[in-house]
Each structure stands twice: as C-alpha cells, then as structure tokens.
Amino acid sequence: MEVRIEEGWKKELAGEFDKPYFKTLTDTVRMEYADPRVRVYPPAGKIFAAFDNSPFAETKVVIIGQDPYHGPGQANGLSFSVNPGIDIPPSLRNIFKEINADTGAPIPDNGDLTRWARQGVLLLNATLTVREHQPRSHANLGWSEFTDAAVRAINEHGDRVVFMLWGADAIRKGGMIDRSRHLVLTAPHPSPLSASRGFFGCRHFSQANAFLMANGKKPIIW
C-alpha cells in the first residue's frame, strides 16, 4: 500500500503497510472521514504530521500522547499540540509550567509545538485519529499496532534517543525500549488530575538536554 509519509519513516515502517490490520485500519479511517454524519480529527492531511515534521534520521526525543484533541480546530497531528489561536489545553499549560520551572524558558503564548518537532521531537499519539467530542473513539481501530511499530523502529535503529513517557498508557509503550541505549523518563500525566502527583518537578526537559549533549547532539530549545 502506498502511504504518504516522510521517506525515512516510510522505509522504517514499510513492513506495516501491507499487513492486514493496516488495510483494515486505513479502510475504516477513510470511511470515517467520508461519513457526513461525523467529524474526525486531525484534518486528513495531518494524520502523519508527527512523522513528517520529525524525520526518522533526525528524531532525538519522543513524547507519547494518547489520541488527538477532539474539539473543533484543536488537533494538528502532533501530540499535546494545538493550532495557533486555539486556547492552550490544561495538560499543555502544565507542560509549559514544568519547562519554565525546570529550564527557565518563558511560557509561550500559543500551543503550537511544530517548533519542537522541527528540532527532532517526535510528538506521537498512540492513536492518530479521533471522532469529534468522542475521546478514544478510534483507540481500537489498529493505530496502537502501527505506533508500536514506530517505537520499535526508533528503539532498534535510533541513536541515543530520549523517551518521555507520561501516564500509564505511555509508560506501557515503553516496555519495548532498550534502556541501555536510550534514556527513558517516566512521570504521571500532565493532566490537572495527575500533574501534582509527580509530573511537576520531574525535570524531564533539562534531563533530556543533558543526555543529548552528553551524546554529542544539540539540545532542544523548549
């Protein structure tokens, strides 16, 4: 199956595209986008935005979310990110607060994280599509198998990558990561329901940059 995705990722994930689950997944997702009774996010052209904005060879950090934002105009294909002009969601606001406390970086006035992606931060949701106002509505379509394959590819062929895993779902995805080669940082989810249980004060952003610099890579400008 021909899939429009960044060439490095296309090579790494080529084995997935002809598997039965992926055909079933893409057929179902196409029908969902074509159904006039429902709205699906992100826009179809942004489904693989995380991969397109962070080419495989340049990926230095991986941040794993759950599924895209399900409100109008929010999702742009990058986990935790929203389009400019959209109110910053509570979880992302907490991420910015922790970055500010950890590194001193100012809190941005918008929630578009494309600037992180272009520095090699893969902002990967476990599920890449969602119905409007229905969180986790596409969680059982097969996306998790595909995004597991992406994590395995980075684990096997990536060079000293930092994984930031927040919350139980993301931490489970980290079970396949070789911690002798990569840095795995875990914490509760930045949601207001759990951020005070250990996300605040986790200092993941300074730890990530220290690891990158120790391995001869440019730090991320958070």
PDB file of C-alpha atoms in Angstrom:
ATOM      1  CA  MET A   1       0.000   0.000   0.000  1.00  0.00           C
ATOM      2  CA  GLU A   2       1.280   3.483  -0.882  1.00  0.00           C
ATOM      3  CA  VAL A   3       1.345   5.750   2.184  1.00  0.00           C
ATOM      4  CA  ARG A   4       2.324   9.423   2.102  1.00  0.00           C
ATOM      5  CA  ILE A   5       4.774   9.769   4.959  1.00  0.00           C
ATOM      6  CA  GLU A   6       8.316  11.109   5.404  1.00  0.00           C
ATOM      7  CA  GLU A   7      10.764   8.966   3.422  1.00  0.00           C
ATOM      8  CA  GLY A   8      12.860   7.800   6.388  1.00  0.00           C
ATOM      9  CA  TRP A   9       9.766   6.698   8.276  1.00  0.00           C
ATOM     10  CA  LYS A  10       8.398   5.145   5.107  1.00  0.00           C
ATOM     11  CA  LYS A  11      11.456   2.934   4.902  1.00  0.00           C
ATOM     12  CA  GLU A  12      11.344   2.008   8.596  1.00  0.00           C
ATOM     13  CA  LEU A  13       7.608   1.236   8.610  1.00  0.00           C
ATOM     14  CA  ALA A  14       7.324  -0.309   5.137  1.00  0.00           C
ATOM     15  CA  GLY A  15       6.641  -3.728   6.625  1.00  0.00           C
ATOM     16  CA  GLU A  16       3.471  -2.435   8.293  1.00  0.00           C
ATOM     17  CA  PHE A  17       1.777  -1.014   5.228  1.00  0.00           C
ATOM     18  CA  ASP A  18       0.911  -4.365   3.634  1.00  0.00           C
ATOM     19  CA  LYS A  19      -0.231  -6.095   6.808  1.00  0.00           C
ATOM     20  CA  PRO A  20      -3.954  -6.990   7.029  1.00  0.00           C
ATOM     21  CA  TYR A  21      -4.506  -4.840  10.132  1.00  0.00           C
ATOM     22  CA  PHE A  22      -3.204  -1.734   8.347  1.00  0.00           C
ATOM     23  CA  LYS A  23      -5.510  -2.213   5.354  1.00  0.00           C
ATOM     24  CA  THR A  24      -8.480  -2.670   7.691  1.00  0.00           C
ATOM     25  CA  LEU A  25      -7.392   0.378   9.685  1.00  0.00           C
ATOM     26  CA  THR A  26      -6.986   2.668   6.680  1.00  0.00           C
ATOM     27  CA  ASP A  27     -10.249   1.483   5.087  1.00  0.00           C
ATOM     28  CA  THR A  28     -12.119   2.241   8.310  1.00  0.00           C
ATOM     29  CA  VAL A  29     -10.467   5.626   8.774  1.00  0.00           C
ATOM     30  CA  ARG A  30     -11.242   6.638   5.178  1.00  0.00           C
ATOM     31  CA  MET A  31     -14.902   5.734   5.703  1.00  0.00           C
ATOM     32  CA  GLU A  32     -14.977   7.772   8.922  1.00  0.00           C
ATOM     33  CA  TYR A  33     -13.587  10.856   7.194  1.00  0.00           C
ATOM     34  CA  ALA A  34     -16.055  10.418   4.303  1.00  0.00           C
ATOM     35  CA  ASP A  35     -19.096   9.988   6.580  1.00  0.00           C
ATOM     36  CA  PRO A  36     -21.053  13.291   6.622  1.00  0.00           C
ATOM     37  CA  ARG A  37     -22.631  12.356   9.973  1.00  0.00           C
ATOM     38  CA  VAL A  38     -19.351  12.543  11.891  1.00  0.00           C
ATOM     39  CA  ARG A  39     -16.309  14.791  12.093  1.00  0.00           C
ATOM     40  CA  VAL A  40     -12.841  13.299  12.514  1.00  0.00           C
ATOM     41  CA  TYR A  41      -9.630  14.986  13.656  1.00  0.00           C
ATOM     42  CA  PRO A  42      -6.976  15.965  12.770  1.00  0.00           C
ATOM     43  CA  PRO A  43      -7.546  17.069   9.160  1.00  0.00           C
ATOM     44  CA  ALA A  44      -6.806  14.087   6.923  1.00  0.00           C
ATOM     45  CA  GLY A  45      -3.629  15.663   5.579  1.00  0.00           C
ATOM     46  CA  LYS A  46      -2.251  15.945   9.117  1.00  0.00           C
ATOM     47  CA  ILE A  47      -2.684  12.328  10.249  1.00  0.00           C
ATOM     48  CA  PHE A  48       1.038  11.620   9.813  1.00  0.00           C
ATOM     49  CA  ALA A  49       2.208  15.136  10.737  1.00  0.00           C
ATOM     50  CA  ALA A  50       4.285  13.851  13.672  1.00  0.00           C
ATOM     51  CA  PHE A  51       6.394  11.766  11.276  1.00  0.00           C
ATOM     52  CA  ASP A  52       6.542  14.394   8.533  1.00  0.00           C
ATOM     53  CA  ASN A  53       7.746  17.117  10.904  1.00  0.00           C
ATOM     54  CA  SER A  54      10.311  14.932  12.684  1.00  0.00           C
ATOM     55  CA  PRO A  55      12.109  12.818  10.045  1.00  0.00           C
ATOM     56  CA  PHE A  56      13.321   9.452  11.301  1.00  0.00           C
ATOM     57  CA  ALA A  57      17.012  10.266  10.942  1.00  0.00           C
ATOM     58  CA  GLU A  58      16.587  13.494  12.935  1.00  0.00           C
ATOM     59  CA  THR A  59      14.424  12.196  15.784  1.00  0.00           C
ATOM     60  CA  LYS A  60      16.157  12.785  19.123  1.00  0.00           C
ATOM     61  CA  VAL A  61      13.244  12.879  21.576  1.00  0.00           C
ATOM     62  CA  VAL A  62       9.910  11.031  21.632  1.00  0.00           C
ATOM     63  CA  ILE A  63       6.894  12.302  23.573  1.00  0.00           C
ATOM     64  CA  ILE A  64       3.897   9.954  23.503  1.00  0.00           C
ATOM     65  CA  GLY A  65       0.304  11.152  23.904  1.00  0.00           C
ATOM     66  CA  GLN A  66      -2.979   9.238  23.799  1.00  0.00           C
ATOM     67  CA  ASP A  67      -5.195  10.428  20.951  1.00  0.00           C
ATOM     68  CA  PRO A  68      -5.685  13.760  19.172  1.00  0.00           C
ATOM     69  CA  TYR A  69      -7.666  16.577  20.739  1.00  0.00           C
ATOM     70  CA  HIS A  70     -11.328  16.074  19.851  1.00  0.00           C
ATOM     71  CA  GLY A  71     -12.534  19.692  19.837  1.00  0.00           C
ATOM     72  CA  PRO A  72     -13.013  21.789  16.684  1.00  0.00           C
ATOM     73  CA  GLY A  73      -9.806  23.309  15.332  1.00  0.00           C
ATOM     74  CA  GLN A  74      -7.530  21.876  18.020  1.00  0.00           C
ATOM     75  CA  ALA A  75      -5.703  18.835  16.624  1.00  0.00           C
ATOM     76  CA  ASN A  76      -2.795  19.395  14.236  1.00  0.00           C
ATOM     77  CA  GLY A  77      -1.343  15.882  14.175  1.00  0.00           C
ATOM     78  CA  LEU A  78       1.255  16.459  16.921  1.00  0.00           C
ATOM     79  CA  SER A  79       0.672  15.107  20.425  1.00  0.00           C
ATOM     80  CA  PHE A  80      -0.223  17.755  23.028  1.00  0.00           C
ATOM     81  CA  SER A  81      -0.014  20.472  20.331  1.00  0.00           C
ATOM     82  CA  VAL A  82      -2.799  22.793  19.142  1.00  0.00           C
ATOM     83  CA  ASN A  83      -3.012  25.224  16.281  1.00  0.00           C
ATOM     84  CA  PRO A  84      -2.074  28.884  16.832  1.00  0.00           C
ATOM     85  CA  GLY A  85      -5.042  30.902  18.035  1.00  0.00           C
ATOM     86  CA  ILE A  86      -6.564  27.956  19.926  1.00  0.00           C
ATOM     87  CA  ASP A  87      -6.699  28.138  23.724  1.00  0.00           C
ATOM     88  CA  ILE A  88      -3.835  26.201  25.295  1.00  0.00           C
ATOM     89  CA  PRO A  89      -5.310  22.998  26.806  1.00  0.00           C
ATOM     90  CA  PRO A  90      -4.743  22.337  30.534  1.00  0.00           C
ATOM     91  CA  SER A  91      -2.234  19.466  30.043  1.00  0.00           C
ATOM     92  CA  LEU A  92      -0.098  21.532  27.676  1.00  0.00           C
ATOM     93  CA  ARG A  93      -0.295  24.517  30.022  1.00  0.00           C
ATOM     94  CA  ASN A  94       1.103  22.249  32.757  1.00  0.00           C
ATOM     95  CA  ILE A  95       3.885  21.087  30.420  1.00  0.00           C
ATOM     96  CA  PHE A  96       4.839  24.716  29.811  1.00  0.00           C
ATOM     97  CA  LYS A  97       4.797  25.399  33.558  1.00  0.00           C
ATOM     98  CA  GLU A  98       7.180  22.492  34.194  1.00  0.00           C
ATOM     99  CA  ILE A  99       9.509  23.628  31.397  1.00  0.00           C
ATOM    100  CA  ASN A 100       9.572  27.096  32.900  1.00  0.00           C
ATOM    101  CA  ALA A 101      10.344  25.761  36.391  1.00  0.00           C
ATOM    102  CA  ASP A 102      12.905  23.270  35.056  1.00  0.00           C
ATOM    103  CA  THR A 103      14.794  25.322  32.474  1.00  0.00           C
ATOM    104  CA  GLY A 104      13.682  28.927  32.914  1.00  0.00           C
ATOM    105  CA  ALA A 105      12.267  29.040  29.380  1.00  0.00           C
ATOM    106  CA  PRO A 106       9.364  31.506  29.116  1.00  0.00           C
ATOM    107  CA  ILE A 107       5.817  30.184  28.812  1.00  0.00           C
ATOM    108  CA  PRO A 108       4.715  30.563  25.162  1.00  0.00           C
ATOM    109  CA  ASP A 109       1.608  32.475  24.154  1.00  0.00           C
ATOM    110  CA  ASN A 110       0.376  29.655  21.894  1.00  0.00           C
ATOM    111  CA  GLY A 111       0.319  25.869  21.947  1.00  0.00           C
ATOM    112  CA  ASP A 112       1.728  25.039  18.503  1.00  0.00           C
ATOM    113  CA  LEU A 113       4.603  22.608  19.111  1.00  0.00           C
ATOM    114  CA  THR A 114       5.744  22.431  15.484  1.00  0.00           C
ATOM    115  CA  ARG A 115       8.928  24.216  16.585  1.00  0.00           C
ATOM    116  CA  TRP A 116       9.776  21.219  18.818  1.00  0.00           C
ATOM    117  CA  ALA A 117       9.039  18.736  16.029  1.00  0.00           C
ATOM    118  CA  ARG A 118      11.390  20.561  13.673  1.00  0.00           C
ATOM    119  CA  GLN A 119      14.183  20.139  16.215  1.00  0.00           C
ATOM    120  CA  GLY A 120      13.717  16.354  16.247  1.00  0.00           C
ATOM    121  CA  VAL A 121      10.986  15.866  18.845  1.00  0.00           C
ATOM    122  CA  LEU A 122       8.563  13.169  17.669  1.00  0.00           C
ATOM    123  CA  LEU A 123       5.194  14.187  19.117  1.00  0.00           C
ATOM    124  CA  LEU A 124       3.471  10.841  18.686  1.00  0.00           C
ATOM    125  CA  ASN A 125      -0.064   9.998  19.726  1.00  0.00           C
ATOM    126  CA  ALA A 126      -0.740   6.306  20.361  1.00  0.00           C
ATOM    127  CA  THR A 127      -3.903   6.733  18.262  1.00  0.00           C
ATOM    128  CA  LEU A 128      -3.660   9.067  15.284  1.00  0.00           C
ATOM    129  CA  THR A 129      -7.335   9.922  14.672  1.00  0.00           C
ATOM    130  CA  VAL A 130     -10.459  10.582  16.759  1.00  0.00           C
ATOM    131  CA  ARG A 131     -14.125  11.478  16.312  1.00  0.00           C
ATOM    132  CA  GLU A 132     -15.218  14.939  17.365  1.00  0.00           C
ATOM    133  CA  HIS A 133     -16.108  15.074  21.085  1.00  0.00           C
ATOM    134  CA  GLN A 134     -15.513  11.323  21.440  1.00  0.00           C
ATOM    135  CA  PRO A 135     -12.140  10.678  23.126  1.00  0.00           C
ATOM    136  CA  ARG A 136     -10.636   7.264  22.407  1.00  0.00           C
ATOM    137  CA  SER A 137     -13.290   6.622  19.745  1.00  0.00           C
ATOM    138  CA  HIS A 138     -10.592   5.313  17.350  1.00  0.00           C
ATOM    139  CA  ALA A 139      -8.443   3.644  20.014  1.00  0.00           C
ATOM    140  CA  ASN A 140      -9.370   0.123  18.929  1.00  0.00           C
ATOM    141  CA  LEU A 141      -9.023   0.511  15.158  1.00  0.00           C
ATOM    142  CA  GLY A 142      -5.408  -0.687  14.984  1.00  0.00           C
ATOM    143  CA  TRP A 143      -3.458   2.528  15.401  1.00  0.00           C
ATOM    144  CA  SER A 144      -1.719   1.219  18.519  1.00  0.00           C
ATOM    145  CA  GLU A 145      -0.143  -1.595  16.489  1.00  0.00           C
ATOM    146  CA  PHE A 146       1.166   0.937  13.997  1.00  0.00           C
ATOM    147  CA  THR A 147       2.547   3.330  16.610  1.00  0.00           C
ATOM    148  CA  ASP A 148       4.099   0.394  18.494  1.00  0.00           C
ATOM    149  CA  ALA A 149       5.972  -0.359  15.268  1.00  0.00           C
ATOM    150  CA  ALA A 150       7.207   3.250  15.188  1.00  0.00           C
ATOM    151  CA  VAL A 151       8.514   2.990  18.755  1.00  0.00           C
ATOM    152  CA  ARG A 152      10.207  -0.332  17.946  1.00  0.00           C
ATOM    153  CA  ALA A 153      11.872   1.227  14.893  1.00  0.00           C
ATOM    154  CA  ILE A 154      13.338   4.048  16.971  1.00  0.00           C
ATOM    155  CA  ASN A 155      14.417   1.604  19.652  1.00  0.00           C
ATOM    156  CA  GLU A 156      16.189  -0.637  17.152  1.00  0.00           C
ATOM    157  CA  HIS A 157      17.622   1.904  14.708  1.00  0.00           C
ATOM    158  CA  GLY A 158      17.597   5.231  16.537  1.00  0.00           C
ATOM    159  CA  ASP A 159      20.756   6.675  18.049  1.00  0.00           C
ATOM    160  CA  ARG A 160      20.590   7.517  21.782  1.00  0.00           C
ATOM    161  CA  VAL A 161      17.011   8.797  21.823  1.00  0.00           C
ATOM    162  CA  VAL A 162      15.161  10.270  24.818  1.00  0.00           C
ATOM    163  CA  PHE A 163      11.681   8.893  25.507  1.00  0.00           C
ATOM    164  CA  MET A 164       9.371  10.976  27.704  1.00  0.00           C
ATOM    165  CA  LEU A 165       6.528   8.753  28.883  1.00  0.00           C
ATOM    166  CA  TRP A 166       3.788  10.434  30.888  1.00  0.00           C
ATOM    167  CA  GLY A 167       0.914   8.417  32.323  1.00  0.00           C
ATOM    168  CA  ALA A 168       0.186   4.710  32.401  1.00  0.00           C
ATOM    169  CA  ASP A 169      -0.643   4.330  28.684  1.00  0.00           C
ATOM    170  CA  ALA A 170       2.599   5.910  27.516  1.00  0.00           C
ATOM    171  CA  ILE A 171       4.659   4.076  30.143  1.00  0.00           C
ATOM    172  CA  ARG A 172       3.281   0.738  28.900  1.00  0.00           C
ATOM    173  CA  LYS A 173       4.504   1.602  25.398  1.00  0.00           C
ATOM    174  CA  GLY A 174       7.982   1.974  26.865  1.00  0.00           C
ATOM    175  CA  GLY A 175       8.244  -1.703  27.712  1.00  0.00           C
ATOM    176  CA  MET A 176       9.959  -2.403  24.386  1.00  0.00           C
ATOM    177  CA  ILE A 177      12.699   0.239  24.789  1.00  0.00           C
ATOM    178  CA  ASP A 178      16.325  -0.746  25.424  1.00  0.00           C
ATOM    179  CA  ARG A 179      17.271   1.395  28.397  1.00  0.00           C
ATOM    180  CA  SER A 180      20.964   0.593  27.989  1.00  0.00           C
ATOM    181  CA  ARG A 181      20.970   2.616  24.750  1.00  0.00           C
ATOM    182  CA  HIS A 182      18.199   5.159  25.195  1.00  0.00           C
ATOM    183  CA  LEU A 183      17.055   7.412  28.040  1.00  0.00           C
ATOM    184  CA  VAL A 184      13.549   6.623  29.310  1.00  0.00           C
ATOM    185  CA  LEU A 185      11.932   9.245  31.539  1.00  0.00           C
ATOM    186  CA  THR A 186       8.582   8.456  33.162  1.00  0.00           C
ATOM    187  CA  ALA A 187       6.131  10.554  35.169  1.00  0.00           C
ATOM    188  CA  PRO A 188       2.396  10.905  35.796  1.00  0.00           C
ATOM    189  CA  HIS A 189       0.378  12.501  33.013  1.00  0.00           C
ATOM    190  CA  PRO A 190       0.448  16.330  32.911  1.00  0.00           C
ATOM    191  CA  SER A 191      -3.350  16.446  33.154  1.00  0.00           C
ATOM    192  CA  PRO A 192      -4.674  18.607  36.015  1.00  0.00           C
ATOM    193  CA  LEU A 193      -5.950  15.360  37.567  1.00  0.00           C
ATOM    194  CA  SER A 194      -2.447  13.923  37.989  1.00  0.00           C
ATOM    195  CA  ALA A 195       0.220  16.594  37.367  1.00  0.00           C
ATOM    196  CA  SER A 196       0.660  17.289  41.085  1.00  0.00           C
ATOM    197  CA  ARG A 197       1.447  13.603  41.711  1.00  0.00           C
ATOM    198  CA  GLY A 198       4.903  13.796  40.183  1.00  0.00           C
ATOM    199  CA  PHE A 199       4.768  15.475  36.791  1.00  0.00           C
ATOM    200  CA  PHE A 200       5.527  18.820  38.376  1.00  0.00           C
ATOM    201  CA  GLY A 201       9.145  18.633  39.458  1.00  0.00           C
ATOM    202  CA  CYS A 202      10.063  15.728  37.141  1.00  0.00           C
ATOM    203  CA  ARG A 203      12.693  17.905  35.390  1.00  0.00           C
ATOM    204  CA  HIS A 204      12.451  15.818  32.226  1.00  0.00           C
ATOM    205  CA  PHE A 205      13.349  18.684  29.916  1.00  0.00           C
ATOM    206  CA  SER A 206      16.707  19.500  31.479  1.00  0.00           C
ATOM    207  CA  GLN A 207      17.483  15.772  31.808  1.00  0.00           C
ATOM    208  CA  ALA A 208      16.699  15.252  28.122  1.00  0.00           C
ATOM    209  CA  ASN A 209      19.019  18.056  27.070  1.00  0.00           C
ATOM    210  CA  ALA A 210      21.808  16.842  29.348  1.00  0.00           C
ATOM    211  CA  PHE A 211      21.582  13.384  27.755  1.00  0.00           C
ATOM    212  CA  LEU A 212      21.549  14.803  24.227  1.00  0.00           C
ATOM    213  CA  MET A 213      24.589  16.984  24.866  1.00  0.00           C
ATOM    214  CA  ALA A 214      26.441  14.108  26.534  1.00  0.00           C
ATOM    215  CA  ASN A 215      25.928  12.185  23.289  1.00  0.00           C
ATOM    216  CA  GLY A 216      27.116  14.982  21.010  1.00  0.00           C
ATOM    217  CA  LYS A 217      23.674  16.278  19.982  1.00  0.00           C
ATOM    218  CA  LYS A 218      22.166  19.739  20.060  1.00  0.00           C
ATOM    219  CA  PRO A 219      19.821  20.339  22.997  1.00  0.00           C
ATOM    220  CA  ILE A 220      16.171  21.150  22.338  1.00  0.00           C
ATOM    221  CA  ILE A 221      15.099  24.772  22.657  1.00  0.00           C
ATOM    222  CA  TRP A 222      11.977  24.145  24.726  1.00  0.00           C
TER     223      TRP A 222
END
